[in-house]
XYZ file of C-alpha atoms in Angstrom:
380
model
C 0.000 0.000 0.000
C 1.395 3.379 -0.982
C 1.880 5.930 1.795
C -0.134 9.152 1.600
C 0.422 12.461 3.377
C -2.685 14.524 4.157
C -2.848 18.140 5.316
C -6.110 19.707 6.476
C -7.411 22.209 5.484
C -6.491 20.896 2.053
C -4.375 22.989 -0.285
C -4.336 26.331 1.502
C -4.862 27.965 4.890
C -4.100 31.202 6.703
C -0.741 31.506 8.428
C -2.347 31.593 11.886
C -4.647 28.629 11.211
C -3.811 25.230 12.779
C -3.082 22.325 10.442
C -3.906 18.642 10.831
C -1.065 16.525 9.421
C -1.357 12.748 9.076
C 0.330 9.896 7.195
C -1.467 6.699 6.173
C -0.419 3.524 4.407
C 2.769 2.894 6.408
C 3.883 -0.455 7.786
C 2.958 -1.157 11.422
C 5.323 0.779 13.735
C 7.400 1.898 10.758
C 10.036 4.535 11.642
C 9.744 7.646 9.469
C 11.036 11.199 9.332
C 8.809 14.130 8.420
C 10.505 17.122 6.853
C 9.235 20.647 6.103
C 10.718 23.470 4.029
C 9.844 26.888 2.636
C 11.704 29.723 0.942
C 11.124 33.324 1.895
C 10.779 36.172 -0.581
C 14.553 36.644 -0.695
C 15.250 32.988 -1.401
C 16.433 31.944 2.064
C 15.572 28.343 2.922
C 13.849 27.450 6.210
C 13.662 23.795 7.257
C 12.620 21.493 10.094
C 12.412 17.740 10.605
C 11.187 15.300 13.236
C 11.366 11.526 13.746
C 8.182 9.520 14.330
C 6.948 5.937 14.523
C 3.670 4.768 12.962
C 1.068 3.058 15.139
C 0.091 -0.613 14.899
C -2.274 0.193 12.046
C 0.398 1.928 9.963
C -0.978 5.416 10.585
C 0.650 8.536 11.978
C -1.372 11.498 13.276
C 0.754 14.401 14.521
C -2.033 15.436 16.895
C -1.612 12.127 18.777
C 1.936 10.923 18.055
C 4.893 12.562 19.841
C 8.027 13.428 17.900
C 10.967 11.244 18.950
C 13.602 13.882 18.171
C 14.897 16.153 15.452
C 14.103 19.873 15.377
C 11.734 19.297 18.323
C 10.372 16.458 20.431
C 7.127 15.592 22.163
C 3.536 16.172 21.113
C 3.750 19.189 18.794
C 1.135 19.028 16.001
C 2.468 22.270 14.448
C 6.136 21.669 15.209
C 7.092 21.237 11.557
C 6.108 24.874 11.016
C 7.177 26.721 14.157
C 10.506 24.861 14.440
C 11.774 25.851 10.982
C 15.265 27.338 11.054
C 17.040 29.348 8.337
C 20.064 28.195 6.377
C 21.617 31.647 6.965
C 22.822 32.726 10.430
C 20.504 35.178 12.231
C 18.048 35.273 9.306
C 14.474 36.119 10.249
C 11.334 34.875 8.537
C 9.399 38.004 7.521
C 6.445 38.264 5.138
C 6.765 41.430 3.095
C 4.042 40.915 0.490
C 0.878 39.718 2.215
C -0.904 39.282 -1.116
C 1.167 36.179 -1.898
C 1.482 33.014 0.240
C 4.415 31.137 1.654
C 4.561 27.699 0.021
C 5.392 24.912 2.479
C 6.690 21.556 1.225
C 6.141 18.533 3.480
C 7.822 15.161 2.937
C 7.739 11.723 4.548
C 11.051 9.819 4.484
C 11.639 6.184 5.385
C 13.711 5.691 8.536
C 15.163 8.215 10.934
C 17.764 9.901 8.738
C 16.486 13.361 7.710
C 18.617 13.466 4.547
C 19.127 9.823 3.598
C 15.810 7.963 3.632
C 13.651 7.146 0.617
C 10.833 9.622 0.063
C 7.490 7.923 0.650
C 5.063 10.843 0.242
C 4.988 14.572 -0.415
C 2.497 17.442 -0.098
C 2.586 21.161 -0.889
C 0.523 23.614 1.134
C 0.004 27.370 0.733
C -0.001 29.521 3.873
C -1.791 32.802 3.139
C -1.809 36.099 5.031
C -5.163 37.422 3.837
C -8.364 35.473 4.393
C -10.677 35.350 1.364
C -12.447 38.681 0.929
C -10.208 40.742 3.236
C -9.729 44.215 1.752
C -6.340 45.925 1.586
C -6.456 49.747 1.406
C -3.200 51.774 1.107
C -3.367 54.935 3.251
C -1.606 58.158 2.323
C -3.593 60.770 4.210
C -1.827 63.943 5.349
C 1.394 62.724 6.951
C 0.055 59.233 7.650
C 1.659 56.328 5.773
C -0.108 53.046 6.441
C -2.179 50.175 5.087
C -5.701 49.525 6.327
C -7.130 46.000 6.270
C -10.891 45.522 6.471
C -12.895 42.299 6.950
C -14.916 40.956 4.013
C -18.339 41.834 5.415
C -19.755 45.323 5.941
C -18.812 47.221 9.105
C -18.407 49.001 11.335
C -15.637 47.012 13.028
C -13.475 47.501 16.140
C -10.412 49.511 15.090
C -6.784 48.644 15.881
C -3.482 50.357 15.070
C -0.658 47.832 14.612
C 2.893 48.980 15.442
C 5.958 46.829 14.794
C 9.494 47.363 16.035
C 12.990 48.523 15.179
C 13.822 48.403 11.482
C 10.954 50.578 10.389
C 9.247 50.253 7.051
C 5.692 49.049 6.592
C 5.077 45.411 7.498
C 1.511 44.213 7.112
C 1.446 40.516 8.003
C -0.091 40.878 11.464
C -2.691 43.463 10.433
C -3.779 41.412 7.427
C -4.316 38.305 9.565
C -6.246 40.178 12.272
C -8.608 41.614 9.674
C -9.712 38.053 8.981
C -10.891 37.871 12.620
C -13.309 40.794 12.292
C -11.117 43.825 13.091
C -10.323 46.920 11.044
C -6.539 46.995 11.446
C -4.173 49.701 10.256
C -0.510 48.734 9.901
C 1.237 52.034 10.623
C 4.712 52.976 9.386
C 6.529 55.511 11.552
C 10.060 55.691 10.136
C 12.273 54.398 7.319
C 9.409 54.320 4.848
C 8.440 56.545 1.913
C 8.840 60.208 2.953
C 8.891 59.490 6.712
C 12.091 60.137 8.732
C 14.889 57.680 7.981
C 15.750 57.123 11.649
C 13.889 57.081 14.961
C 15.891 59.642 16.937
C 12.738 61.701 17.563
C 9.247 60.257 17.935
C 6.547 62.926 17.751
C 3.178 61.910 19.128
C 1.395 64.336 16.794
C 2.050 61.912 13.917
C 0.505 59.028 15.853
C -2.375 61.275 16.909
C -3.070 62.047 13.250
C -3.092 58.319 12.467
C -5.409 57.643 15.416
C -7.836 60.353 14.305
C -7.848 59.009 10.752
C -8.794 55.525 11.940
C -11.384 56.758 14.456
C -13.128 58.807 11.769
C -13.194 56.027 9.176
C -16.799 55.092 8.280
C -16.110 51.372 8.723
C -14.536 51.730 12.177
C -16.652 51.428 15.312
C -16.015 54.184 17.839
C -15.580 56.026 19.963
C -12.203 54.540 20.940
C -9.700 52.282 19.217
C -7.127 49.727 20.331
C -3.362 49.443 19.925
C -1.198 46.394 19.264
C 2.551 46.901 19.564
C 5.671 44.771 19.846
C 9.137 45.898 20.975
C 9.587 49.552 19.927
C 5.976 49.480 18.759
C 4.939 48.422 22.264
C 6.853 51.327 23.762
C 5.170 53.732 21.337
C 1.815 52.139 22.117
C 2.309 52.955 25.801
C 3.264 56.515 24.857
C 0.110 56.856 22.748
C -2.038 55.497 25.568
C -0.309 57.920 27.963
C -0.718 61.079 25.895
C -3.616 60.650 23.471
C -7.345 60.588 24.094
C -9.280 57.994 22.148
C -7.194 54.902 22.996
C -9.368 52.499 24.987
C -7.193 49.359 24.989
C -3.572 48.438 24.322
C -1.732 45.129 23.978
C 2.027 45.469 24.499
C 4.374 42.587 23.639
C 7.995 42.839 24.838
C 7.766 46.612 25.005
C 9.810 48.831 27.290
C 8.213 51.214 29.779
C 10.599 54.062 29.018
C 11.804 55.748 25.848
C 14.789 53.664 24.712
C 17.247 55.201 22.253
C 15.018 58.065 21.150
C 13.218 61.099 22.557
C 9.419 61.230 22.633
C 7.793 64.622 22.035
C 4.205 65.739 22.393
C 3.379 69.438 22.166
C 5.467 71.088 24.917
C 6.303 67.826 26.693
C 9.496 65.812 26.287
C 10.385 62.294 27.416
C 14.187 61.857 27.185
C 15.629 58.446 26.328
C 17.199 55.749 28.411
C 20.299 55.073 26.328
C 22.412 51.986 25.717
C 25.980 52.051 27.034
C 27.473 50.792 23.791
C 31.028 50.674 25.152
C 29.902 47.973 27.590
C 28.284 45.712 24.993
C 30.282 42.530 24.406
C 29.998 40.475 21.228
C 30.378 36.694 21.423
C 32.137 34.533 18.839
C 28.739 33.794 17.263
C 28.167 37.497 16.640
C 25.491 37.895 19.301
C 25.586 40.738 21.805
C 26.046 39.185 25.243
C 24.500 42.113 27.110
C 23.044 45.545 26.468
C 23.674 47.617 29.620
C 21.369 50.575 30.105
C 22.313 54.015 31.326
C 21.042 54.526 34.862
C 17.449 55.750 34.903
C 18.696 58.480 37.261
C 20.034 60.177 34.127
C 16.475 60.667 32.849
C 15.065 64.076 33.563
C 12.121 65.790 31.906
C 13.174 68.726 29.744
C 9.628 70.040 29.381
C 6.432 69.925 31.398
C 5.907 66.448 32.825
C 2.916 64.597 31.464
C 0.188 63.794 33.998
C 0.205 60.337 32.418
C 3.878 59.654 33.065
C 5.370 58.963 36.462
C 8.859 59.510 37.790
C 10.841 59.132 40.980
C 14.372 60.185 41.766
C 15.506 56.579 41.417
C 13.524 55.572 38.351
C 13.455 58.424 35.871
C 10.395 58.695 33.637
C 8.073 55.745 33.117
C 5.335 55.737 30.511
C 2.083 54.994 32.304
C -1.405 55.219 30.782
C -3.120 54.554 34.089
C -4.654 57.972 34.605
C -6.493 57.498 31.311
C -9.345 55.033 30.897
C -7.215 52.644 28.882
C -6.946 48.943 29.684
C -3.462 47.582 29.001
C -2.463 43.960 28.510
C 1.304 43.527 28.477
C 3.200 40.288 28.016
C 6.474 38.771 26.921
C 6.873 36.301 24.107
C 6.949 33.354 26.510
C 4.048 34.263 28.784
C 0.588 35.392 27.727
C -1.996 36.334 30.386
C -5.240 34.420 29.938
C -7.551 36.569 32.053
C -8.791 40.019 30.970
C -7.977 43.142 32.912
C -11.053 44.492 34.660
C -11.994 47.652 36.494
C -9.354 50.334 36.940
C -6.595 49.798 34.367
C -3.547 48.011 35.716
C -0.397 46.795 34.056
C 2.109 44.022 34.592
C 5.235 44.086 32.468
C 8.357 41.963 32.114
C 11.022 42.721 30.924
C 11.046 46.157 32.490
C 13.216 48.684 30.680
C 13.665 46.645 27.522
C 14.167 43.078 26.273
C 16.084 40.956 28.741
C 16.131 43.365 31.669
C 15.729 41.816 35.122
C 15.360 44.916 37.256
C 12.335 45.303 39.486
C 10.581 48.645 39.338
C 7.414 50.000 40.875
C 6.065 53.424 40.001
C 4.402 55.855 42.359
C 1.026 54.614 41.125
C 0.293 51.455 43.099
C -1.786 50.018 40.252
C 1.283 49.966 38.014
C 3.757 47.142 38.544
C 6.912 46.112 36.729
C 8.342 42.993 38.255
C 10.387 39.884 37.662
C 8.546 36.951 36.149
C 9.472 34.865 39.199
C 7.391 37.134 41.434
C 4.147 36.598 39.537
C 1.333 34.468 40.859
C -0.829 33.171 38.023
């Protein structure tokens, strides 16, 4: 009996949609290796593999069978996708054109050698970034440079501004996927794109306010407030927007710092100076990775303009972005811990890392509802 490899949904799916992967027609308890591969838009190859053993009936279902080793082990139904690694050092998988899919090749090889076994079955699957019917609308309104994604049906929809991190440009892959879940999502560029500033030395909240007002006034966006989704530098800017701007009712911050890092934030006559990196103390390992990124003492932070009522500062801590005096609920998390319960009542915030990625310092602002603490101190 010839082995067959099935992937459900068949043929195509969205990037954030789970897959069911199964192999049938194997010999009882036959050892096999499953291998996955895709090429990004610049031609870099990403691959993963895992060793399995068929059951007594000659079938293998990745939802029930644990991987015995390889790129991952244990029960990981989606491991062949999330465990892919690039063939170039430090290369990152980024989708730049959301109107085309990534094409994933899956193979079943006889035995437990990822490169030497006979190929028994093969399947090709397209992973898309826009659900059928999602609308993509380029935005060039005033100073705002963005792309708005709208669900297929008629609105109005809850509105979200999506902010990504250092590197700039306009990346749309998260906004396009969220639009398929019923949100009107605007991927917002804020530097290194089109006629925007080429660097991020100065972040002016008036630009983000203009973007917020554009989205709030859109006929297919449900008001009166909108939400923010930010990661890394985008998370930091999301906190700044929630601190300064009216009209933000919710914010999700992923691995964002609670102070301005590496750039100054301006809004009208207010200034938030940066916490800077002590570059002369950064050490590079033989692999090319930075072993640490020491931060200048927060004591060096001092407001150079009128202090915002939505920022807090102590002599020891410098200036901390805090949206808590606004009516904005904030959910903040790191990449390895996601809170499962919603924030209720008066907005509160738990963040780790504190100043930026990888920081272990414990901080607590003058507002008792605002906590920045080590992960080890949490009770979940």
